[in-house]
Coordinates of C-alpha atoms in Angstrom, one line a residue:
X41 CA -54.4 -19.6 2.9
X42 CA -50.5 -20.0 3.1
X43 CA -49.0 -18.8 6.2
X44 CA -46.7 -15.8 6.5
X45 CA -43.3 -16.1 5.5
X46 CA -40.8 -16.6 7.9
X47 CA -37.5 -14.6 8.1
X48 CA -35.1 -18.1 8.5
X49 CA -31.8 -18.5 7.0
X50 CA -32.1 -20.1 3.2
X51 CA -30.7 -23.6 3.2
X52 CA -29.4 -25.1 -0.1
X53 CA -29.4 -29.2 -0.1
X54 CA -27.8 -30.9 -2.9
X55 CA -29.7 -34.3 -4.1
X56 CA -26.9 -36.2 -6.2
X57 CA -29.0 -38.0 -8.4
X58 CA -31.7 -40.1 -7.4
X59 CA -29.6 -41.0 -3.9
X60 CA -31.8 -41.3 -0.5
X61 CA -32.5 -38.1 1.4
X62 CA -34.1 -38.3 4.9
X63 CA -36.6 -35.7 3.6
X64 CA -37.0 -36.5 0.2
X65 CA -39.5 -39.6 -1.2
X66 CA -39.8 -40.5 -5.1
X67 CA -43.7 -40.8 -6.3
X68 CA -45.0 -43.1 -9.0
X69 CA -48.4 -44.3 -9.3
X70 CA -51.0 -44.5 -12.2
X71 CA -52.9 -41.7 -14.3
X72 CA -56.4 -41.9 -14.4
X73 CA -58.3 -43.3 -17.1
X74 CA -55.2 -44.3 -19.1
X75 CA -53.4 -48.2 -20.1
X76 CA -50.7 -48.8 -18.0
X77 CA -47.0 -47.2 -19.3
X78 CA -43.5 -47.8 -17.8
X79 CA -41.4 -44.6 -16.2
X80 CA -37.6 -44.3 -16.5
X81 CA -35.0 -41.9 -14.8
X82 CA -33.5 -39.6 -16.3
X83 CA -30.4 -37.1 -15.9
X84 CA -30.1 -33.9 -17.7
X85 CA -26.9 -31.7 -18.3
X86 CA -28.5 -27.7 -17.5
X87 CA -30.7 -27.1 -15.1
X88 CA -32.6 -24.6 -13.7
X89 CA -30.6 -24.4 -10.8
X90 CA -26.9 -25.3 -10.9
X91 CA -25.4 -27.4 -13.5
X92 CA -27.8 -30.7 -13.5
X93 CA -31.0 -31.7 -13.2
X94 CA -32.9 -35.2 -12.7
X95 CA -35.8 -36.5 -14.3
X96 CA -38.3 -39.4 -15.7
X97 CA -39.0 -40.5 -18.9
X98 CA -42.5 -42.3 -19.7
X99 CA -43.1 -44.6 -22.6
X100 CA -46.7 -44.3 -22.6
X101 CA -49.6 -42.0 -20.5
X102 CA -50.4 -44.2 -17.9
X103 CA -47.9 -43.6 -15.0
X104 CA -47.1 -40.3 -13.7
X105 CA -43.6 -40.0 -11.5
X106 CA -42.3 -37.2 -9.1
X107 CA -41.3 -36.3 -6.0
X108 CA -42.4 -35.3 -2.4
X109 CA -40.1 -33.5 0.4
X110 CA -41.4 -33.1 4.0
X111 CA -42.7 -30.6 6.2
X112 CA -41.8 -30.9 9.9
X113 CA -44.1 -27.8 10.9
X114 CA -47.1 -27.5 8.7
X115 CA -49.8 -25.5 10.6
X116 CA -46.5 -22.3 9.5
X117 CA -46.3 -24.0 5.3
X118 CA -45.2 -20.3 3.8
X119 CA -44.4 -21.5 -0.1
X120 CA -43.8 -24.5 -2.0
X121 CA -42.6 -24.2 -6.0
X122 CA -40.2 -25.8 -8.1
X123 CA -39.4 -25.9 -11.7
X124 CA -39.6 -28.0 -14.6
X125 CA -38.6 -28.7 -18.2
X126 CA -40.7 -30.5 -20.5
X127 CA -38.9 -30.5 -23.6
X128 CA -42.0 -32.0 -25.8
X129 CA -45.2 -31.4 -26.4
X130 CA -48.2 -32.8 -24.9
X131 CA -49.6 -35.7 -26.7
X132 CA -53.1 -35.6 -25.2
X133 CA -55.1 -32.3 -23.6
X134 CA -54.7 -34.2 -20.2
X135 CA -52.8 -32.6 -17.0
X136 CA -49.5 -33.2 -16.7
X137 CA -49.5 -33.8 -13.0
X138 CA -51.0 -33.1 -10.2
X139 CA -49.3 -31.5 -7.3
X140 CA -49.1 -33.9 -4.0
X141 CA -49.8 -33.7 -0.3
X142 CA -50.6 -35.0 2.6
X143 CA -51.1 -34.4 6.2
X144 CA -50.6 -36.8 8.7
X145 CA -52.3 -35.7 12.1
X146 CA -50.5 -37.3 15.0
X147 CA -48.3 -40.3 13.8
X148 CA -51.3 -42.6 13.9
X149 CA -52.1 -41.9 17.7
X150 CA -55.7 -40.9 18.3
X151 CA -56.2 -41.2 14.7
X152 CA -55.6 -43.9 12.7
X153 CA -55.0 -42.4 9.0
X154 CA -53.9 -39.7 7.1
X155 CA -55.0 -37.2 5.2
X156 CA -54.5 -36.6 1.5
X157 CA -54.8 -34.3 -1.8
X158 CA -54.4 -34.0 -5.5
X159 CA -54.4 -31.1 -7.6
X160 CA -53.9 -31.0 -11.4
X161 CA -51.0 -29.6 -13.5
X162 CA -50.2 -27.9 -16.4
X163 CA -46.6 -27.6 -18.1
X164 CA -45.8 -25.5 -21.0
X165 CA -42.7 -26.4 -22.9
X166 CA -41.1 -23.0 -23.6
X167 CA -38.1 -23.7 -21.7
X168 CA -37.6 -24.2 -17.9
X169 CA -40.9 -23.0 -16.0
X170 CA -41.4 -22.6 -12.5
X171 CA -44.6 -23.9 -10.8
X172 CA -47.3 -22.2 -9.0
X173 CA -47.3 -21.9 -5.2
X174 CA -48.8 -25.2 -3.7
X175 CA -49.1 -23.7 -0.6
X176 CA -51.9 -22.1 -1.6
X177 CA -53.4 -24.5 -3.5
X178 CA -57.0 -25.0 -2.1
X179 CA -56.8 -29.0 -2.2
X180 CA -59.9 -31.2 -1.7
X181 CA -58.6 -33.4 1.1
X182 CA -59.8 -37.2 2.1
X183 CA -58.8 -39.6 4.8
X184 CA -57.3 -42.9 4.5
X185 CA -58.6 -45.0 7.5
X186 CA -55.2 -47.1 7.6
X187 CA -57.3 -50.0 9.3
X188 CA -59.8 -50.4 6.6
X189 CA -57.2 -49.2 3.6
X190 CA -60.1 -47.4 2.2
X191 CA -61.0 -43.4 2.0
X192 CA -63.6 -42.3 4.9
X193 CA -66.5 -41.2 2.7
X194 CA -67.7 -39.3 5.9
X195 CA -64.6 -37.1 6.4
X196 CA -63.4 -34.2 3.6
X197 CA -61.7 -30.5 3.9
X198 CA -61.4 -28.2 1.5
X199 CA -58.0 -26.1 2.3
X200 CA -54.4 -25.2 2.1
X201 CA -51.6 -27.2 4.1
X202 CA -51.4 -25.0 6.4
X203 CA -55.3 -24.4 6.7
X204 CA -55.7 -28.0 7.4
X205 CA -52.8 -28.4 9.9
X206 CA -53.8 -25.1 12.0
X207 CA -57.6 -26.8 12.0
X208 CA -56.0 -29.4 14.5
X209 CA -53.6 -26.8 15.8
X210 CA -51.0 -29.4 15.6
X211 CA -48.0 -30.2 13.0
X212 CA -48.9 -33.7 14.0
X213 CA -46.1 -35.8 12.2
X214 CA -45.6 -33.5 9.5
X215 CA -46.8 -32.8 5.7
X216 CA -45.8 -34.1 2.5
X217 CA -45.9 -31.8 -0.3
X218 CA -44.1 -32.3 -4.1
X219 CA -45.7 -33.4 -7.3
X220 CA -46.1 -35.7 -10.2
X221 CA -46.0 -35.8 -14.1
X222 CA -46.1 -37.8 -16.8
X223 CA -49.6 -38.3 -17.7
X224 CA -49.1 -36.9 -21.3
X225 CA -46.7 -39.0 -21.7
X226 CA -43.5 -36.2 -21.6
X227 CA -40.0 -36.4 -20.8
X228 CA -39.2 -34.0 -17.9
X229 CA -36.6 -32.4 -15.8
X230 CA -37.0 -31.1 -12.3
X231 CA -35.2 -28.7 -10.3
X232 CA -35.3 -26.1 -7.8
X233 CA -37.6 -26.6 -5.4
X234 CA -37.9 -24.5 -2.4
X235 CA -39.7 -25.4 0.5
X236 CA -40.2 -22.6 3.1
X237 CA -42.0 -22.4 6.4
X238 CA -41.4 -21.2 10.2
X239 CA -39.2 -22.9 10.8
X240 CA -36.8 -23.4 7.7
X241 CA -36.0 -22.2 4.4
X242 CA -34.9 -24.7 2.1
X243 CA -33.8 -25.3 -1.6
X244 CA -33.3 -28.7 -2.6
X245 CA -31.0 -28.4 -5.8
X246 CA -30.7 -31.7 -8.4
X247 CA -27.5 -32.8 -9.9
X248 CA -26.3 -35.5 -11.5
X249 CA -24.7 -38.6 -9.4
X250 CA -21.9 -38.1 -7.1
X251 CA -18.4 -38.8 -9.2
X252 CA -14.6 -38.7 -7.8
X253 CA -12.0 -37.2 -9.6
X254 CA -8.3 -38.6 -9.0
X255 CA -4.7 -37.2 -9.5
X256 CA -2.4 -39.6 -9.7
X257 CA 1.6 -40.1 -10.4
X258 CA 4.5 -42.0 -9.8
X259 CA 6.4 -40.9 -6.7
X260 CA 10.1 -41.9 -8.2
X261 CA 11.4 -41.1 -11.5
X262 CA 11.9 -44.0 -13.2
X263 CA 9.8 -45.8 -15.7
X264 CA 8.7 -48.5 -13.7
X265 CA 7.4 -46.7 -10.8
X266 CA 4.3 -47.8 -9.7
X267 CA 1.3 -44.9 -10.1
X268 CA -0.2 -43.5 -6.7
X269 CA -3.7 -42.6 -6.8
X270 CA -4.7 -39.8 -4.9
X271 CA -0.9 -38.4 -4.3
X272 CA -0.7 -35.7 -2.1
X273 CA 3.1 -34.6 -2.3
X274 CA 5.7 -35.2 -5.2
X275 CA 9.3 -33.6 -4.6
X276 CA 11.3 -32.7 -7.4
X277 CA 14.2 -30.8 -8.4
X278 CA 14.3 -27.3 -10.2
X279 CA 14.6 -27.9 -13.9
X280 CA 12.9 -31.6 -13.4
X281 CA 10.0 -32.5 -15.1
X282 CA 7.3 -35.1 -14.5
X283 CA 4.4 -36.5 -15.5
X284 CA 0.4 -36.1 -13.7
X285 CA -2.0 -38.6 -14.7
X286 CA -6.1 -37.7 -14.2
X287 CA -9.3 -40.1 -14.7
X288 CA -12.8 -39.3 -13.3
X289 CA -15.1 -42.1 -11.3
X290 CA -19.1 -41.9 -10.9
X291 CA -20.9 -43.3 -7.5
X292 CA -23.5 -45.7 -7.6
X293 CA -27.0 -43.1 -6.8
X294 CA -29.2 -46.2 -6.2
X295 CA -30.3 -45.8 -10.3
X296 CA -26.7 -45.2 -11.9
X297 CA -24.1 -48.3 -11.6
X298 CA -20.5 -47.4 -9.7
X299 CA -18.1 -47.1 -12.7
X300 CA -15.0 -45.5 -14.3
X301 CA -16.3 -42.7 -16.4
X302 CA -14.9 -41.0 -19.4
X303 CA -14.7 -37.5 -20.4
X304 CA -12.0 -34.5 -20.2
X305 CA -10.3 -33.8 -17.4
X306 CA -8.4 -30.4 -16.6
X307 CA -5.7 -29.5 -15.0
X308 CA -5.8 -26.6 -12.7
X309 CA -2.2 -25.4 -10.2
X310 CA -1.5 -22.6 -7.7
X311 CA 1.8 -20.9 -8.1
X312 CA 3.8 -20.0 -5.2
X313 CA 2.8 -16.9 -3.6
X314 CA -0.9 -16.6 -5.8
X315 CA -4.2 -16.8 -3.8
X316 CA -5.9 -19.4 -6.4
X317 CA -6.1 -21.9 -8.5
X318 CA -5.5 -21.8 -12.2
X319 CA -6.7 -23.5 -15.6
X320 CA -3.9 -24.6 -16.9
X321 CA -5.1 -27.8 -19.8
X322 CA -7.3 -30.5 -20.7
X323 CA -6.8 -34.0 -21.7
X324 CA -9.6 -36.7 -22.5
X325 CA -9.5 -39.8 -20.8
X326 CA -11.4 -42.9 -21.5
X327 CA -13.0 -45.4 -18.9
X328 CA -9.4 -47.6 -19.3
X329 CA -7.3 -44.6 -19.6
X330 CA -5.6 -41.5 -18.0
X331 CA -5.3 -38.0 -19.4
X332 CA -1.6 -37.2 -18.8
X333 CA -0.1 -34.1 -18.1
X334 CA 3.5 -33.1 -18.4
X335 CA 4.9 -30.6 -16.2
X336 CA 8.1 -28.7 -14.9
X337 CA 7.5 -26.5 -11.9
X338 CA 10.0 -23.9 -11.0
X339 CA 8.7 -23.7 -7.4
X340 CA 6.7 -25.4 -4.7
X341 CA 3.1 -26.0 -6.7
X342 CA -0.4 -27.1 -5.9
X343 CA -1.9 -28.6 -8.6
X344 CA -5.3 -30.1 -9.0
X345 CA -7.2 -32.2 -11.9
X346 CA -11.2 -31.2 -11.8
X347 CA -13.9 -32.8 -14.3
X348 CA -17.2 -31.0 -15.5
X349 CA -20.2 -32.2 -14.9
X350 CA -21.9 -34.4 -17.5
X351 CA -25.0 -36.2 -18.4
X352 CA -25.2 -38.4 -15.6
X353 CA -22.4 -37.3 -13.1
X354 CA -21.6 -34.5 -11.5
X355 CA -17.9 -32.9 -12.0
X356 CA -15.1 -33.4 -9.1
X357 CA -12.3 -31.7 -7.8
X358 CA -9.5 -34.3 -7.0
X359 CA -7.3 -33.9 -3.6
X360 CA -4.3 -31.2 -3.6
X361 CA -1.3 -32.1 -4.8
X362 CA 1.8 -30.6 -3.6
X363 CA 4.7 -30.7 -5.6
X364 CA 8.1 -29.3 -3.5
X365 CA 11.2 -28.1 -5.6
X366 CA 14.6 -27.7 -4.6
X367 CA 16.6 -25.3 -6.0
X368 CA 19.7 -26.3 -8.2
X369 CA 23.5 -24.9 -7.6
X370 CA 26.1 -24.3 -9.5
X371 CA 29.5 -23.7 -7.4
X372 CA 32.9 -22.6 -9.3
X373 CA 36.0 -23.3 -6.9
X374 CA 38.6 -20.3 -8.7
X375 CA 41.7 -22.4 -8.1
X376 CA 41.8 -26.1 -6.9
X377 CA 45.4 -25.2 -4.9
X378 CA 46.2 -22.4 -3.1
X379 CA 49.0 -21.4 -1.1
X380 CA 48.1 -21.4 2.6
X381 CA 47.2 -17.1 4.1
X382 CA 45.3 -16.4 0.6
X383 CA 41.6 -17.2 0.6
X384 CA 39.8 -20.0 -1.0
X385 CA 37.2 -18.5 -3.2
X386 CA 33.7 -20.4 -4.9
X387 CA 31.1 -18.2 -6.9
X388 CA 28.1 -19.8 -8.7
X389 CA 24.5 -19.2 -9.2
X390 CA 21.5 -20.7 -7.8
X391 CA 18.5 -21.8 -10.0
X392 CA 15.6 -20.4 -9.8
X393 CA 18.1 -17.3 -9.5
X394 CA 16.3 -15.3 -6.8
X395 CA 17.6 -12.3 -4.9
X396 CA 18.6 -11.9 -1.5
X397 CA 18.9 -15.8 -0.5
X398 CA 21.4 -17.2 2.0
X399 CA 24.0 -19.1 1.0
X400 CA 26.8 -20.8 3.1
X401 CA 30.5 -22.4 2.4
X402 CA 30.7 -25.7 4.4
X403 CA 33.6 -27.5 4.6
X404 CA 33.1 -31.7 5.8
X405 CA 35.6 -33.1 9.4
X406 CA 35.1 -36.4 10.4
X407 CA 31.9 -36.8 8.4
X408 CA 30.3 -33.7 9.8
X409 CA 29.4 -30.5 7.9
X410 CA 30.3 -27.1 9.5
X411 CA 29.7 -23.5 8.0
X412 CA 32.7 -21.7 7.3
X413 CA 30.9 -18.6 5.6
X414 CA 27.7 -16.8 4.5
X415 CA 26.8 -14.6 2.0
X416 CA 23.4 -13.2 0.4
X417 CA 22.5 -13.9 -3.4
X418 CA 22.8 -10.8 -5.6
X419 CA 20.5 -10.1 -8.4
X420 CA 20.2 -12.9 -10.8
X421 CA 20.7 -15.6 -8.4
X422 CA 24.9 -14.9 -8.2
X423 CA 26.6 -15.3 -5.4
X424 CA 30.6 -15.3 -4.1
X425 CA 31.9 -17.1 -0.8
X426 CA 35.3 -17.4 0.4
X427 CA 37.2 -18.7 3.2
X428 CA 41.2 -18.4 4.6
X429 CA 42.9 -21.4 3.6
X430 CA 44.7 -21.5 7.4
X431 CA 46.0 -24.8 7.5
X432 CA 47.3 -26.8 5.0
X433 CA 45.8 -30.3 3.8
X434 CA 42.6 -30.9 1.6
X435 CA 39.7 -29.6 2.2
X436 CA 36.2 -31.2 1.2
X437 CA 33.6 -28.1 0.2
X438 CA 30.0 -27.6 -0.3
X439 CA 27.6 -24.5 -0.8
X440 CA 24.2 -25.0 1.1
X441 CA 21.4 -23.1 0.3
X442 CA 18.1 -22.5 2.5
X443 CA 14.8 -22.8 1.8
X444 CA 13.4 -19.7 1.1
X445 CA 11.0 -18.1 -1.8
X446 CA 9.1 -21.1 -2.8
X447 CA 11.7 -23.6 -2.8
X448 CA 13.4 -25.9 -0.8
X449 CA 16.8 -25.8 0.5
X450 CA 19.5 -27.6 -1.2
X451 CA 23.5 -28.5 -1.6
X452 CA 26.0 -28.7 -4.3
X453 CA 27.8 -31.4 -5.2
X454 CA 31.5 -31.3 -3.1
X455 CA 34.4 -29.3 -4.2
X456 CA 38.1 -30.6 -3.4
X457 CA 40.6 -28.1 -3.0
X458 CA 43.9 -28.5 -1.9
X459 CA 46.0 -26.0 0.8
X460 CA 50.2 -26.0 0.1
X461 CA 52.6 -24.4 2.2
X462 CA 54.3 -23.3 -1.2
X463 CA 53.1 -21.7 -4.1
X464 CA 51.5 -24.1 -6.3
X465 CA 53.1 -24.4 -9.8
X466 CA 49.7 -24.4 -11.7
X467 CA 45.9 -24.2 -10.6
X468 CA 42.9 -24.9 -12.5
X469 CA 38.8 -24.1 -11.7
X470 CA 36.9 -27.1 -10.6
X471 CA 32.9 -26.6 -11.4
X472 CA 30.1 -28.5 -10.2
X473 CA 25.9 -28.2 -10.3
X474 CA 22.9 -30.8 -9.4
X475 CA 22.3 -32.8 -12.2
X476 CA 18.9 -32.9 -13.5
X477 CA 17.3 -36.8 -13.6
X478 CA 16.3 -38.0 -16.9
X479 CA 12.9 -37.8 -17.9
X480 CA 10.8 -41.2 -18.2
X481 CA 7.4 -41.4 -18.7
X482 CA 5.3 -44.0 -16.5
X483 CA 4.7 -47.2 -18.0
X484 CA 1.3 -46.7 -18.4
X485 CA 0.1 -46.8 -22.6
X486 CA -1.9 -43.4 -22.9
X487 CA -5.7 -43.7 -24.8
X488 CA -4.9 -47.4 -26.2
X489 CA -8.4 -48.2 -24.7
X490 CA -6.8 -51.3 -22.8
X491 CA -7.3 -51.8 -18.6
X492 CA -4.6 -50.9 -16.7
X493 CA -3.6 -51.7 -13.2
X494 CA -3.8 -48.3 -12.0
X495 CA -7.6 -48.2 -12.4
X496 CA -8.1 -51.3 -10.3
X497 CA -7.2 -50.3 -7.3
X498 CA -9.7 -50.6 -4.5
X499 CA -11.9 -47.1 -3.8
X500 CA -14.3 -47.4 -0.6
X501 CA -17.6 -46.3 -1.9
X502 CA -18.6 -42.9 -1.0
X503 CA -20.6 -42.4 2.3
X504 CA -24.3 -41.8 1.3
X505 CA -23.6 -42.3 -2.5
X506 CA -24.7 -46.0 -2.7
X507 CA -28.6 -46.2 -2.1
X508 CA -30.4 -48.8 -1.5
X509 CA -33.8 -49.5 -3.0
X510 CA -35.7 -46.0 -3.8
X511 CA -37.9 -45.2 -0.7
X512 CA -41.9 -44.5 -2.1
X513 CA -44.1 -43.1 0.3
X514 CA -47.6 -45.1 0.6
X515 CA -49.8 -43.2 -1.3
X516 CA -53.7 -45.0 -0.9
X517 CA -53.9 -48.5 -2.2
X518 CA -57.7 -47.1 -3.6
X519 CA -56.1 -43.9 -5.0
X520 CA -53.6 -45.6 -7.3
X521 CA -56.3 -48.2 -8.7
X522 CA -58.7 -45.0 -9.3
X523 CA -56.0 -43.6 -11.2
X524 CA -55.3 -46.8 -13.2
X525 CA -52.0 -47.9 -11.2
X526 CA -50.8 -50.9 -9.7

């Protein structure tokens, strides 16, 4: 029987894919009494479990294909189930599968074997289903002398996992447990499987294969610019626009090539002072092209570009971008001459026109800029600063503002204003603001289905993503010719 269920913290591992796993092994060997078939792998948008799930696909009855996850602690095996989606129905009245095990006793020390079990399955194909519990499937065990290659016909056991493992009252080098299908001949989707025992509790969830989704831009705002991949910080002006550019890559699983993908990518931001991020719009993009995104932030941003998952990758959430704005000012000197003892007077607005920011009248000596007075915005983003004209001469002016509500600090172009020691026959207002940069877009030709140089840059390959040849655990060289496989 199954042992008792342990009370361990639930684990939840994410295969991307078919990519290696240190305790998952993919299974493929023949189905008994049927011609030899071919097996394919398969990804499936929906799961049972997440948004994904991973697969095989069989173009005959004669090869069955699955998986196996290990068991470091056997003799305590609580539960083992998964579930499946076999989408077709059965072409013969054959199992589907068998559910998989085996034990091996003490890493080939005292004993030199292993042991091993079968069990068949049945799949329905009403939807996803989950499995029965193989740990307390009562299997028919043999022994695989690993010297001789063949099965000890004067060894068997008839028992669960656990029952087996506790009969040595060792884990020895741990269990093997998973399963097979194919042997009618159906496509099928796995997912879900949850492994428990003393001494963990485990959920290995399937996706699709790992993908990457970038945020680019240009960093200057002019056509030419060359476009950044993964940019992190844009600065920009208030009342400036500029343009985001998105794209999606998919990493190599061992099965599935590295390669630019296509699809829709959207565009999430944070606004300044909100605790989240927030769908803002989608564009497609092809495997040549960007989806571009137009935008004109009013304060400091963090924006985002996420794809979904599809049939074969799963979706991505690109690095944060952080776009920085500085506030725009508008300063209005009241006269441009003024007679020295009366006060020299500038009133404006900043942009965006908070309340309650500090703004300062600077006057330039000897290439320096010193304070001459402060003031607070009122409502509306108005403000009024003024200084003694004391001395008389010409006087170089600016308004500063600091950074403060989401934006950075800025300065307004310089006012000239000239002191006399007479009153001046005729004065005029001087006005000045920041201008706004023309808009360009980047020189990159949107959906035209042609390369560009932006998706050539080098990317390092994902750590883990790559795999190398799909590990198969040795099931009996006698069991796969009984069962008609190579």
């Amino acid at each position: 029987m199954a042992a008792t269920r342990a009370a361990v913290g639930l684990e939840v591992v994410t295969i991307h894919g078919f990519e290696d796993h240190d305790d998952i092994y993919y299974e493929a060997f023949g189905c008994p009494g049927q011609p030899a078939s071919n097996y394919y792998y398969d990804y499936r948008l929906g799961g049972a479990r997440g948004h994904q799930a991973t697969g095989f696909q069989f173009d005959g009855t004669g090869v069955m294909a699955g998986l196996t996850a290990r068991v470091q602690d056997p003799t305590a095996l609580a539960s083992v189930t998964w579930s499946t989606l076999h989408p077709d129905a059965p072409v013969n009245a054959n199992a589907d599968g068998y559910a998989l095990a085996q034990y091996y006793p003490n890493n080939f020390g005292d004993e030199d074997g292993y042991w091993f079990a079968l069990s068949p399955l049945f799949a329905g194909s009403s939807g996803w289903q989950g499995s029965g519990d193989l740990a307390d499937i009562e299997f028919s065990w043999a022994f695989l002398d690993i010297e001789t290659d063949e099965v000890d016909p004067n060894r068997g056991y008839q028992g669960t996992v656990a029952d087996l493992a506790l009969d040595y009252d060792s884990d020895g080098y741990g269990a093997y447990v998973g399963f097979a299908y194919g042997c009618t001949g159906r496509t099928f989707s796995m997912d879900n499987m949850r492994v428990t025992s003393a001494g963990s509790d485990r959920i290995y969830d399937f996706e699709g294969a790992r993908s990457g989704a970038y945020i680019s831009a240009t960093l200057e705002h002019k056509t030419d610019a060359p476009v950044i991949r993964d940019v992190t910080r844009i600065n920009l002006i208030h009342g400036q626009d500029h343009y985001l550019l998105g794209d999606g890559y998919g990493f190599s699983d061992g099965v599935v090539a590295s390669d630019w993908t296509a699809g829709t990518v959207h565009l999430y931001r944070r606004l300044y002072g909100t605790p989240s991020f927030r769908y803002v719009t989608a564009r497609t993009f092809l495997k040549t092209t960007y989806g571009q995104f137009r935008i004109t932030p009013a304060k400091q941003t963090l924006y985002q570009v996420r794809t979904l998952p599809g049939e074969t990758f799963a979706g991505s959430t690109s690095k944060t971008l952080v776009v920085t704005v500085k506030r725009r000012i508008s300063a209005t000197l009241a006269r441009d001459r003024v007679r020295r003892g009366r006060q020299i007077v500038v009133t404006g607005r900043i942009a965006p026109a908070d309340r309650d920011v500090i703004v300062r009248l600077q006057k330039r000596v000897d290439g320096k800029w010193y304070n001459l007075s402060s003031s607070r915005t009122a409502s509306g983003g108005y403000y009024k600063l003024s200084t003694l004209a004391s001395t008389a001469g010409k006087r170089v002016l600016r308004v500063s503002v600091v950074t403060a509500k989401g934006n950075l600090g800025n300065v307004s172009p310089s006012l000239v204003v000239t002191v006399l020691r007479y009153r001046p026959p005729a004065t005029r207002s001087v006005s000045v603001v920041n201008p706004i940069p023309p808009t360009h877009e980047p020189d990159i030709k949107i959906d035209d289905g042609a390369p560009h140089d932006g998706h050539r840059l080098a990317l390092s390959p994902l750590a883990g993503a790559a795999g190398s040849a799909l590990p198969v655990l040795p099931w009996p060289q006698n069991l796969r010719e009984a069962h008609g496989g190579d």
